[in-house]
XYZ file of C-alpha atoms in Angstrom:
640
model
C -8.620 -233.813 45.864
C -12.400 -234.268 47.138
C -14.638 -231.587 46.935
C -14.359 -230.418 50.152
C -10.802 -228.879 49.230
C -11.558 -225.271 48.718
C -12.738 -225.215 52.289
C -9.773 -226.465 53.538
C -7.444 -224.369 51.910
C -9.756 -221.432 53.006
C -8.955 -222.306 56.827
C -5.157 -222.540 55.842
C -5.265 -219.105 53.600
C -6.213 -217.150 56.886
C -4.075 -219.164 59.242
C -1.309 -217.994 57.160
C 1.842 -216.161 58.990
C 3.457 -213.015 58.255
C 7.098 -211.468 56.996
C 8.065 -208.021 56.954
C 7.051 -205.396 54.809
C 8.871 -204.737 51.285
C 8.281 -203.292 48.001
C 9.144 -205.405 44.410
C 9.279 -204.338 40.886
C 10.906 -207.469 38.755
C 10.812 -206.207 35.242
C 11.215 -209.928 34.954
C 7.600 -210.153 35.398
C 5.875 -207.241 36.280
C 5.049 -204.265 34.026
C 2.837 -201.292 35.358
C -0.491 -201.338 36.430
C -2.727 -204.205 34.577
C -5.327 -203.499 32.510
C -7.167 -206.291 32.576
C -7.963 -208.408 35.478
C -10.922 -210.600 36.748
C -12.581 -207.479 37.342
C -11.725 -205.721 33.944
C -10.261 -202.370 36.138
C -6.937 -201.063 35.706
C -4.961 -202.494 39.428
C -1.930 -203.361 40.436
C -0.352 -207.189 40.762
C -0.612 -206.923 44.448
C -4.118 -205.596 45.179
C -5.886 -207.918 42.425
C -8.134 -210.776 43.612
C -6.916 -213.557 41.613
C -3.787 -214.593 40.627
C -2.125 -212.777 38.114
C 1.458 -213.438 35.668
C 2.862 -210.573 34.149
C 5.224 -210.918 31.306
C 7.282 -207.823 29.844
C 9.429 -206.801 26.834
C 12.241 -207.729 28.460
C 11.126 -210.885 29.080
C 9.662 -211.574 26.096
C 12.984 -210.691 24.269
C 15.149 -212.872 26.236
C 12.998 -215.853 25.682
C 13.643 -218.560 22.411
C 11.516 -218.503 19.265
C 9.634 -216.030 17.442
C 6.053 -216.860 18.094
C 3.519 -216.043 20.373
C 3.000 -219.785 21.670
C 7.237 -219.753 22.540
C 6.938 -217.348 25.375
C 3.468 -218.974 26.879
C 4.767 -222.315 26.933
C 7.223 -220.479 29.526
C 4.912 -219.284 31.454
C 3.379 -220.636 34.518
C 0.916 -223.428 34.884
C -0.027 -222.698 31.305
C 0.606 -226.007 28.552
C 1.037 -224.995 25.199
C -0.058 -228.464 22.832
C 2.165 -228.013 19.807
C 1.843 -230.429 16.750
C 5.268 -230.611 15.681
C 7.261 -227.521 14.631
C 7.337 -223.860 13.836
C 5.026 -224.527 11.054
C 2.030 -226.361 13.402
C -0.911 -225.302 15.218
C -0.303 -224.340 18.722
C -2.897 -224.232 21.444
C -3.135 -223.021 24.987
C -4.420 -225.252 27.661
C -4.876 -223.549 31.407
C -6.555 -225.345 34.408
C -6.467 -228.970 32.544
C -9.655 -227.579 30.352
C -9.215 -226.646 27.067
C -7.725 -224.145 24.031
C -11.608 -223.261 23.779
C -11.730 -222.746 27.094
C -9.290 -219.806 27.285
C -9.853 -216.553 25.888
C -7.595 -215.048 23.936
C -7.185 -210.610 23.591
C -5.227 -208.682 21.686
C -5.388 -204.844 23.566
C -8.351 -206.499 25.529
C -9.925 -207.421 21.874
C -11.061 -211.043 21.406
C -8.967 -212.961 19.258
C -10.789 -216.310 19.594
C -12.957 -217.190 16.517
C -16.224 -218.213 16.608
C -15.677 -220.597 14.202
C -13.977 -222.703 16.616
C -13.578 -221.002 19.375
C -9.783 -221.602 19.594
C -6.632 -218.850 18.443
C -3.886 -220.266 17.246
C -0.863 -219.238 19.086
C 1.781 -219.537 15.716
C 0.242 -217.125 14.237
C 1.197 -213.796 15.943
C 4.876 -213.284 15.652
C 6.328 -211.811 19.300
C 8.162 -208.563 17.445
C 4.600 -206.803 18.206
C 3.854 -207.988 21.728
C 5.224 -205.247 24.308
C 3.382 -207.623 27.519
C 1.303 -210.474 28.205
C -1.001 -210.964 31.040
C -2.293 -214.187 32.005
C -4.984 -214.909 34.488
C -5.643 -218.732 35.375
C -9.085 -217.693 36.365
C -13.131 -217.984 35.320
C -13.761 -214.798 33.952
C -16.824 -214.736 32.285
C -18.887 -212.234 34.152
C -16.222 -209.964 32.617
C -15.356 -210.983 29.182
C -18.020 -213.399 28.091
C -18.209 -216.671 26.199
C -14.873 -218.766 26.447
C -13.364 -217.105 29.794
C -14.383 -220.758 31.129
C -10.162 -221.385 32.702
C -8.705 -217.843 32.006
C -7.876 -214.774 29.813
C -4.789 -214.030 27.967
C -3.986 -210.315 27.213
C -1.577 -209.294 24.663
C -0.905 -205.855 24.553
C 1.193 -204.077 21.253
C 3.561 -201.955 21.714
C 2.810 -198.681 23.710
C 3.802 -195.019 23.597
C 4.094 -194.399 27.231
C 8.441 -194.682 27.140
C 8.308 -191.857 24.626
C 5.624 -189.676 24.656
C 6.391 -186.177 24.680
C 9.883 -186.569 23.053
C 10.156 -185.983 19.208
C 12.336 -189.378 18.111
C 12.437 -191.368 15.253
C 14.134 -194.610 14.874
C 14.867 -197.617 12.848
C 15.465 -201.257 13.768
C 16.953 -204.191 11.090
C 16.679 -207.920 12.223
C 17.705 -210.907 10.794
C 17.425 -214.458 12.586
C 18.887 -217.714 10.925
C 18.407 -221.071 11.907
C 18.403 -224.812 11.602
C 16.152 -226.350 8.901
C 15.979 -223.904 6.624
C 14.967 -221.242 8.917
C 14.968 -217.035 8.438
C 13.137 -214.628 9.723
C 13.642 -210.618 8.551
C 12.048 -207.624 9.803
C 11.677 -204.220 9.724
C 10.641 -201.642 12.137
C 10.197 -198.010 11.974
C 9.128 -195.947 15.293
C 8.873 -192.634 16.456
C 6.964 -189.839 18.143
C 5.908 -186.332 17.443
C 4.358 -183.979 20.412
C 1.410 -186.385 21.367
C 1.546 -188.736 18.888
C 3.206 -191.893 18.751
C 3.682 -194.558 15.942
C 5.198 -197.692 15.198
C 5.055 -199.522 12.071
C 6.455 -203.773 11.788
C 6.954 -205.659 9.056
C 8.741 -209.228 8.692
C 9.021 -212.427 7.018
C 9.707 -215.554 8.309
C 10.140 -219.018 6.733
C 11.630 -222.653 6.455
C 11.317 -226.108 5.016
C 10.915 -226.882 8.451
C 12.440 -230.390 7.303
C 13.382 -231.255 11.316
C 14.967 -234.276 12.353
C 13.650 -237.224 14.870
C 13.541 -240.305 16.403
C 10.720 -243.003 14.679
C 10.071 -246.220 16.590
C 9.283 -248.651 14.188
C 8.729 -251.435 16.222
C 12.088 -252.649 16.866
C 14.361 -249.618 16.720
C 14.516 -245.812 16.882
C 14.860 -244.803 12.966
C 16.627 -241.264 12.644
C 13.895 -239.757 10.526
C 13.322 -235.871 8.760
C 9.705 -234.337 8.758
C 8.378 -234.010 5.085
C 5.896 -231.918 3.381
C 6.238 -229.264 6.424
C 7.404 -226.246 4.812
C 5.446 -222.607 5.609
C 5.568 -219.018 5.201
C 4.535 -215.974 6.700
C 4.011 -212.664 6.178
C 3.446 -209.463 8.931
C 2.361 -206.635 8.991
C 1.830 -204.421 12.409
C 0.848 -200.455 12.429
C 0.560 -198.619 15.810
C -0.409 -195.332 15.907
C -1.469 -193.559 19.443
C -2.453 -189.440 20.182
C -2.250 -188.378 23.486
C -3.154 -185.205 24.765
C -5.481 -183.452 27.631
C -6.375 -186.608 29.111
C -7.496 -187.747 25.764
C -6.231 -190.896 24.011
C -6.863 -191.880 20.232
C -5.363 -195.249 19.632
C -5.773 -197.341 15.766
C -3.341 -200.609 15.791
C -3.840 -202.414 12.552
C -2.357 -205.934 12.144
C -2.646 -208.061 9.131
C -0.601 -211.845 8.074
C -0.449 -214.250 5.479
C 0.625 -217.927 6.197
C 1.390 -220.408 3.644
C 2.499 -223.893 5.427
C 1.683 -227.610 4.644
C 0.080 -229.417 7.168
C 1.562 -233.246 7.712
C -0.919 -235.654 9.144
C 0.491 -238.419 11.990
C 3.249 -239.994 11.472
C 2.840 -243.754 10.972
C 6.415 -244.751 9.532
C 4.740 -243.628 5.495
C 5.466 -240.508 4.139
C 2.843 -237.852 6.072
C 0.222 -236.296 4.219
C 0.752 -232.800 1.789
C -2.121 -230.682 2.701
C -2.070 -227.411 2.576
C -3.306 -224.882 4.733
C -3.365 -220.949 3.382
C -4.917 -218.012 6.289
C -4.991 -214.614 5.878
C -6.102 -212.636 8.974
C -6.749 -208.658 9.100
C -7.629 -207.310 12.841
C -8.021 -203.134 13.079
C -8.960 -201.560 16.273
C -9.744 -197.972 16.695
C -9.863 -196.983 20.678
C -11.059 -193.486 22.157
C -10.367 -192.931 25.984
C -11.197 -189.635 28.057
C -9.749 -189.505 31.229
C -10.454 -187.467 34.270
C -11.988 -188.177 37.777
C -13.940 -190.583 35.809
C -13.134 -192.532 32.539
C -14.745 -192.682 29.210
C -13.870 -195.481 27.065
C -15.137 -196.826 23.433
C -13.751 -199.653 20.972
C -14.297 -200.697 17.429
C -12.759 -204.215 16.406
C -12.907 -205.287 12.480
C -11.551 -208.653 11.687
C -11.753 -210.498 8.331
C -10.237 -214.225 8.360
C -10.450 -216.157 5.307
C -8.695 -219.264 5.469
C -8.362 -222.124 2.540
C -7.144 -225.783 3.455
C -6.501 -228.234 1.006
C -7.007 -232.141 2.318
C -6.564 -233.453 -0.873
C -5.236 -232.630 -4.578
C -8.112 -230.206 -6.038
C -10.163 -229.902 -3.267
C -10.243 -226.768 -1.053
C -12.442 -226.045 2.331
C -13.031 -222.781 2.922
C -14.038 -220.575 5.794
C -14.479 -217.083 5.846
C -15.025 -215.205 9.077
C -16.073 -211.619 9.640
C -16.267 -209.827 12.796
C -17.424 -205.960 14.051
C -17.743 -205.232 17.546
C -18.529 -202.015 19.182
C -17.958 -201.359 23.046
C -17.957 -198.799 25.360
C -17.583 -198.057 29.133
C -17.508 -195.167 32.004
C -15.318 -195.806 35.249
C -17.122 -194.145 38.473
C -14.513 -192.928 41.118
C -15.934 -192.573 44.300
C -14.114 -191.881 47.431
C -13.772 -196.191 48.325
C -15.239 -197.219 45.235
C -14.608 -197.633 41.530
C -17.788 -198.870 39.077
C -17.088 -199.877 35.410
C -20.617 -200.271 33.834
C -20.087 -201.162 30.062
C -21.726 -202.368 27.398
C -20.449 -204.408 23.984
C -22.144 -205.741 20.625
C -20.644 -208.041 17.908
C -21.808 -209.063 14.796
C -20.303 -212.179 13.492
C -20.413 -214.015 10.174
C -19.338 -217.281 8.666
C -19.118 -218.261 4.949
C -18.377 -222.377 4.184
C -18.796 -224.991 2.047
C -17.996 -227.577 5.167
C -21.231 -225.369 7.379
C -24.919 -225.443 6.202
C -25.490 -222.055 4.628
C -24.620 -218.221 5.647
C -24.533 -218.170 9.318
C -24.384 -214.664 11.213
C -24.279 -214.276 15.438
C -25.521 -211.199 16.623
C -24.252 -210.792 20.398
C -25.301 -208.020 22.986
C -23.847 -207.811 26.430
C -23.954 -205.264 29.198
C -21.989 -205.815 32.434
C -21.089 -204.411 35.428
C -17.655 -204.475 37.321
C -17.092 -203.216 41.013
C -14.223 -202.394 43.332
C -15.156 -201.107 47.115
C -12.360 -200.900 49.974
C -14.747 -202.354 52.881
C -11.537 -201.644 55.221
C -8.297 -200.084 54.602
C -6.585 -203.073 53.905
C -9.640 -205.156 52.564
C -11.056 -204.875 48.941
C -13.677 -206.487 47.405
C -14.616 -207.181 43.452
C -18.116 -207.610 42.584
C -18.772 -208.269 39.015
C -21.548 -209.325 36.556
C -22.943 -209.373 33.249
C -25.659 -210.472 31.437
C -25.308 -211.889 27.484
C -27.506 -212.502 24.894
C -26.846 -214.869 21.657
C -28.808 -214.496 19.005
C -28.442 -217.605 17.066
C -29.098 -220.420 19.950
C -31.734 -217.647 20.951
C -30.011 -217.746 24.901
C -28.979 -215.528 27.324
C -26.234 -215.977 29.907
C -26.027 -214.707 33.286
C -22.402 -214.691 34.772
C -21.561 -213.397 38.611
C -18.201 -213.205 40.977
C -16.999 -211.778 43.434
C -13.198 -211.333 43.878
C -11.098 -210.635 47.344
C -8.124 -208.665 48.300
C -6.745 -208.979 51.863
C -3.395 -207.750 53.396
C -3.375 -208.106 57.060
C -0.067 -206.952 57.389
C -1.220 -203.522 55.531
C 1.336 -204.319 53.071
C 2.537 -206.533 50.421
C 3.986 -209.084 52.670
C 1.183 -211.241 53.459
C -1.445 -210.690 50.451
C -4.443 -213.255 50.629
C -6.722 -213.750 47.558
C -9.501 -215.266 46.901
C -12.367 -215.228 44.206
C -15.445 -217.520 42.962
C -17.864 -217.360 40.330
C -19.875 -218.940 37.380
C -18.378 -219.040 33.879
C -19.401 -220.110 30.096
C -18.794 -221.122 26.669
C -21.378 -220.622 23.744
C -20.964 -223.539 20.961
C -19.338 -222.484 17.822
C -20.721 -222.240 14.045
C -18.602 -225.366 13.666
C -20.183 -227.420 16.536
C -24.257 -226.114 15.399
C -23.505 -226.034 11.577
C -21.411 -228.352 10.189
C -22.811 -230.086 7.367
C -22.602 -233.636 8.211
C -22.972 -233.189 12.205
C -23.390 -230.000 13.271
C -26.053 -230.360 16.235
C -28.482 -226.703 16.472
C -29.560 -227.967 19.836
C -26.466 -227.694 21.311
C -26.479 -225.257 24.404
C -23.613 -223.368 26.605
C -21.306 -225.094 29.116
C -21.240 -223.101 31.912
C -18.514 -224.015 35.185
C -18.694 -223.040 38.804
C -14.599 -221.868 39.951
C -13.329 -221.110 43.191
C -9.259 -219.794 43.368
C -7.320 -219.063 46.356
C -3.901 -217.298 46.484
C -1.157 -216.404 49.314
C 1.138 -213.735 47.919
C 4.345 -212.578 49.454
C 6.358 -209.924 48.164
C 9.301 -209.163 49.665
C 13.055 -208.719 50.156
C 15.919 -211.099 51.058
C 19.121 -210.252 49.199
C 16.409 -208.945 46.283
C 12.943 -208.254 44.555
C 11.334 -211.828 45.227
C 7.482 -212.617 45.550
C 6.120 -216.330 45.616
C 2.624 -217.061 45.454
C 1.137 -220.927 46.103
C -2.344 -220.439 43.952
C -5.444 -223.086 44.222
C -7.979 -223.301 41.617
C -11.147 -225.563 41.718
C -13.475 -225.694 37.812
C -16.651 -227.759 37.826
C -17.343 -227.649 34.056
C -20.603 -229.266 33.140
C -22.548 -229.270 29.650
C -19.282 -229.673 28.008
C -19.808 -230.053 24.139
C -18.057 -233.761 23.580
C -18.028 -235.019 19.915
C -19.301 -238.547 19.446
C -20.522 -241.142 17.206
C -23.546 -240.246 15.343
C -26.097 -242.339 13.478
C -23.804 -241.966 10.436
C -20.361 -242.575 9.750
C -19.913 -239.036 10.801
C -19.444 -237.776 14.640
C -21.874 -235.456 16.113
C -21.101 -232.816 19.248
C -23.408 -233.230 22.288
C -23.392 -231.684 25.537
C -22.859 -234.847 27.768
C -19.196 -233.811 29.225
C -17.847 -232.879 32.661
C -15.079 -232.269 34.371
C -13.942 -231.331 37.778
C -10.024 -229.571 38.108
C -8.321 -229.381 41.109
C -5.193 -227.417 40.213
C -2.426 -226.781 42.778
C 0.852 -224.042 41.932
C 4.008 -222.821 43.610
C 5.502 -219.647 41.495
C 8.865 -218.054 42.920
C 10.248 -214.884 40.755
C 13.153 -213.233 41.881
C 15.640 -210.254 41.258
C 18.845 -209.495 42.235
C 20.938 -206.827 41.687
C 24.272 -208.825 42.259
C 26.511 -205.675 41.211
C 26.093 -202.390 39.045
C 26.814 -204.429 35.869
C 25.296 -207.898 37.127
C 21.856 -209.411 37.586
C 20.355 -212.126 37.592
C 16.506 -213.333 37.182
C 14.861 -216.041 38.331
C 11.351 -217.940 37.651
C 10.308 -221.267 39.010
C 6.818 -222.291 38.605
C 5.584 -225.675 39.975
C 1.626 -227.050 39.502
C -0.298 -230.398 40.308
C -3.217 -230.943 37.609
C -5.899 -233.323 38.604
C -8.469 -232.552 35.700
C -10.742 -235.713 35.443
C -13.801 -236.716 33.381
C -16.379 -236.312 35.854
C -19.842 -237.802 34.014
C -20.348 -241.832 33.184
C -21.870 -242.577 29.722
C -22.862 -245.756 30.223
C -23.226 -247.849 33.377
C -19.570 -249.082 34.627
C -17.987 -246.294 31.960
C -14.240 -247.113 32.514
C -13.906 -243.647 31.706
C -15.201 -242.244 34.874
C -12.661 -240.186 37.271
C -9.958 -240.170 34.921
C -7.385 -237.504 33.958
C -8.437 -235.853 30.472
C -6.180 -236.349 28.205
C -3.068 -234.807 27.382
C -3.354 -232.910 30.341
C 0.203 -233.267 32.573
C -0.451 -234.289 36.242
C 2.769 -232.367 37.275
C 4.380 -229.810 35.306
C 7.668 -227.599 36.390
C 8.962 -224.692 34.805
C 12.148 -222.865 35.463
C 13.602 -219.688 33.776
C 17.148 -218.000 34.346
C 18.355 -215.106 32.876
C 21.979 -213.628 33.978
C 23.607 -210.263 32.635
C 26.916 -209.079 33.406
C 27.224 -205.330 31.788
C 26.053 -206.049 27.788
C 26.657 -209.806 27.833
C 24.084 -211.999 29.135
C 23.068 -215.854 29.135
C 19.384 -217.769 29.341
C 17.805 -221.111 30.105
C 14.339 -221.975 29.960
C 13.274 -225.661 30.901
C 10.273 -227.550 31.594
C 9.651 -230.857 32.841
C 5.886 -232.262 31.257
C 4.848 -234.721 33.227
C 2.719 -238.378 32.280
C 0.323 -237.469 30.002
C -2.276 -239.679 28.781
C -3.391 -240.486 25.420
C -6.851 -241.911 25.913
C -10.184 -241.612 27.797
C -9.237 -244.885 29.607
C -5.502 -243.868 30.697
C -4.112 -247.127 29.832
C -1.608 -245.112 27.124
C 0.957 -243.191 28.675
C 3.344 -240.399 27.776
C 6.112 -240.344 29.902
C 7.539 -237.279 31.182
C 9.995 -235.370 28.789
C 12.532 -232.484 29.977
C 12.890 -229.493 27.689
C 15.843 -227.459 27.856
C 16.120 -224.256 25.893
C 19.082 -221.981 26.053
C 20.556 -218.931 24.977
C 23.454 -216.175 24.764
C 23.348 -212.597 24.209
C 25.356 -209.588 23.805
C 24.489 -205.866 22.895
C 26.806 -203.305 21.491
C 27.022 -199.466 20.266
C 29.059 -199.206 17.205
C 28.330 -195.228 16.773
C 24.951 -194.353 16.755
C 24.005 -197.513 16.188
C 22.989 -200.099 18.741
C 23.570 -203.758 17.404
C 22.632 -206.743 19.795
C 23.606 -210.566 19.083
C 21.501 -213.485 19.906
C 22.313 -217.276 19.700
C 19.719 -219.885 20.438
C 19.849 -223.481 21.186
C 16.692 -224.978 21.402
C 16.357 -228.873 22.854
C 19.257 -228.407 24.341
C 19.737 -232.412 25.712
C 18.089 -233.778 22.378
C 15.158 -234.963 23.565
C 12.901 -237.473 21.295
C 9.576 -236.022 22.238
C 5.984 -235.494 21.740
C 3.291 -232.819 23.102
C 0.911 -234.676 20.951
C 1.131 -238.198 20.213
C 1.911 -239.035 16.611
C 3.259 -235.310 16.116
C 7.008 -235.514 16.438
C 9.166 -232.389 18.003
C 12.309 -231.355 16.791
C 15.893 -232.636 18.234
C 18.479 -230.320 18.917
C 18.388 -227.182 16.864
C 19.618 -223.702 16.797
C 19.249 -219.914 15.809
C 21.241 -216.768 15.084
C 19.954 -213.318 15.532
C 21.369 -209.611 14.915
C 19.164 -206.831 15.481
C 20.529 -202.807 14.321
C 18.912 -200.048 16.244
C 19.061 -196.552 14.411
């Protein structure tokens, strides 16, 4: 797509036609008003500016796997780049930009480190997540450094379905699986008057030993992944008071993982490091409601990880982060105003970074809402950063709009544009044999554009065709230094055009039956967009391991307690080098799944069987990281 794209599809968005008026309320994908959007206020699906997926309990439930990264790699346009199985890193890639480039929040909390700027998405088992909200959008001016392609929101599990009732209750799982697998846990919930707690703890583990196809050359060797065993450890405590208009939340979450780490496989036995984290994240929140809102948050998180390359040697990082924010809401008559203001303090201890290194980083910002018309809304935002170490300060901007010229959630136009960044990470400025401390932010100019239907034909349905144009520029490339070592510079751009169909649909077939549907269908043309050398060959071509076309379609039909699931997703080419002359072709993923729930007494039990790979596939996300064939799981859940 040239450049002139977003103007085109701005003449289209308001030559658009109209349907008739509806309402729609899929607990497939939408959960209650979000709290966070581009513009960091509390608003509905329908009347935010940018595009917005909503994922709920339900949802989450009914999906395969047990980790974070399993239900994102369902959802739209996002590509989750996995480096093997349950054991591996997993990273989130939205717009064709990076895992650095999205920013990752736990109850609106950053989870990305500034080690690396990155989360990964194995770590945080789905048992705590009551909804995710993803927005493929720049937003910077709200949230800061790394907001460069989106934000992901995970939000723990809330007190809202049983405040006021005085409950207690138990839940036992157990999940089995192929390779070794089993996962345990133990929940205990309940409420009291106002308050509300929940308290998770589980276990999960496997040799992880997974079978696959090797190419040696000449034939397709039936192979078994070695040295790839792991263990975790979890440990989730919610506790919420609610009372007057006054809200007292503290959600503690710590784990311990314990997995090997294979290098690429080359046809020799893979490498035996070891890789040991430990990760503690408490926040305490105070909100006073009213006409206007009062808000305040304190984050502490202590990460200490210890990897192991080689027999007696161990790298070790050790990162420390408080944070301190607070925020009033304005109502006026047509207009809400969130000003707010946040300060973090973050510290790094490493033998691989050249000495102590502390970030001390102040930020004020501004966010706006203001009906103009009745059925027009507009989203100013902005905020201004400061970053103590690089000694820089960021100003972010964009402004978000919300048209329905139907007066009603038929015809729902969108549209938003604004200026984003990323600050470099301790790694990038202070690594000890090519860190660079000149190193500066990339920043990125984004446009998006949305049509949004919601309506009714036979049931809930809204589809939403989204376009999303990122200019990154000052990207921090790694490169060959004067040494044998590699050096990051900022010499890197990149241009993403990014085209998506979503359809999600309800229908009540009978009382007893439903049925849910999700389809989600995006074009990625994310190219390097900067020569380094006269005649680079590299010039205009897709970054890699970014899929040109990606689909994604989820089903999920119940008939009274018994119910049946499929996920799949079709990754298109990929490429494996700055040239694209190495090609991935496209795999299809099929996942699948049965369920049924029963009361035996006063006990609710509920049965789960998995299938994951369903048609075998030999594939890779990343090349030289094999997947796992065919394989399968067993869960049983008691509810007290």
């Amino acid at each position: 797509m040239k450049k002139t794209a977003p103007y085109i599809l701005i003449f289209l968005f308001f030559a658009s036609g109209s349907f008739a008026q509806t309402d729609f309320d899929s607990s497939f994908t939408i959960v209650p008003p979000i709290t966070v959007s581009a513009s960091r206020l509390s608003i509905l699906k329908e009347d935010s500016p940018t595009n917005v997926q909503l994922l709920g309990r339900e949802y989450i439930e009914r999906s395969n796997g047990n980790q974070l990264a399993d239900v994102l790699k369902t959802a739209n346009s996002v590509y989750v780049k996995s480096y093997g199985g349950n054991s591996s890193l997993k990273t989130i890639s939205v717009n064709g930009l990076g895992a650095e480039h999205t920013l990752i929040l736990l109850n609106g909390v950053r989870l990305n480190s500034f080690q690396n700027a990155q989360f990964d998405l194995s770590m945080l088992p789905k048992e705590s997540i009551e909804s995710i909200e993803i927005i493929p959008s720049g937003s910077s001016s709200s949230y800061g450094s790394d907001a460069l392609s989106g934000v992901v929101n995970i939000k723990t599990f809330s007190s809202d379905k049983t405040r006021g009732i005085s409950s207690l209750n138990t839940e036992i799982g157990a999940e089995v699986g192929s390779y070794g697998y089993a996962n345990y846990n133990l929940c205990l919930s309940g409420s009291y008057n106002n308050s509300y707690f929940k308290v998770l703890y589980s276990n999960e583990k496997s040799k992880d030993d997974f079978e696959y196809y090797y190419f040696n050359g000449r034939d397709n060797v039936l192979k078994s992944r070695s040295n790839n065993s792991y263990s975790k450890d979890n440990l989730f405590l919610d506790y919420t008071y609610d009372k007057n208009n006054t809200k007292l939340s503290f959600v503690t979450y710590y784990n311990a993982i314990d997995r090997f780490v294979p290098g690429i496989e080359s046809g020799s036995e893979p490498s035996n490091a070891n890789q040991k984290d430990e990760n503690w994240n408490t926040i305490v929140s105070f909100e006073k409601r009213g006409r206007n809102t009062f808000n305040a948050n304190f984050n502490y998180q202590n990460n200490l990880t210890n990897y192991s390359p080689y027999i007696n040697e161990i790298n070790y990082y050790k990162n420390l982060l408080y944070s301190v924010s607070a925020s009033y809401l304005l109502n006026i008559t047509k207009y809400k105003i969130l000003l707010g203001g946040e300060y973090s303090a973050a510290t790094i201890e490493s033998d691989q970074l050249a000495g102590f290194r502390q970030r001390n980083l102040g930020a004020v910002y501004l966010s706006n809402e203001t009906k103009i018309a009745e059925n027009i809304t507009i989203f100013p935002s902005v905020r201004f950063e400061n970053i103590s170490d690089i000694d820089k300060q960021v100003l972010t901007a964009k402004i978000g709009l919300n048209y329905k010229p139907l007066n009603n959630n038929l015809l729902i136009l969108k549209s938003s544009a604004g200026n984003s960044f990323r600050a470099p990470t301790f790694n990038e400025l202070y690594w000890k044999t090519g860190g660079n401390i000149n190193l500066v932010p990339e920043k990125s100019l984004s446009f998006e554009a949305s049509i949004l239907s919601v309506f009714n034909f036979i049931g809930n349905n809204s589809l939403e065709i989204n376009y999303t144009y990122i200019n990154a520029e000052n990207k921090i490339i790694w490169k060959p230094g004067n040494s044998i070592y590699w050096t990051p510079e900022n010499v890197g751009n990149s241009l993403s055009n990014v085209l998506s169909l979503s359809l999600n649909s309800d229908f009540n077939i009978s009382k007893i039956t439903s049925l849910r549907f999700n389809m989600n269908y995006s074009i990625n043309s994310s190219v390097k967009n900067n020569t380094d050398y006269q005649g680079d060959v590299t010039y205009n071509k897709q970054l890699i391991y970014i899929p040109v076309n990606m689909f994604k379609i989820n089903i999920d039909l119940s008939i009274d307690n018994f119910g049946i699931g499929a996920g799949s997703i079709l990754m298109g080419e990929r490429y494996t080098d700055f040239e694209n002359r190495n090609v991935m072709q496209p795999d299809f993923i099929l996942d699948g799944n049965v369920y049924y729930d029963l009361k035996i007494g006063s006990v609710n039990a509920g049965l789960k069987f998995e299938v994951n790979n369903v048609t075998n596939e030999n594939y890779q996300v990343i090349s030289g990281f094999p997947m796992p064939l065919r394989n399968y799981k067993f869960l049983i859940t008691l509810k007290y």
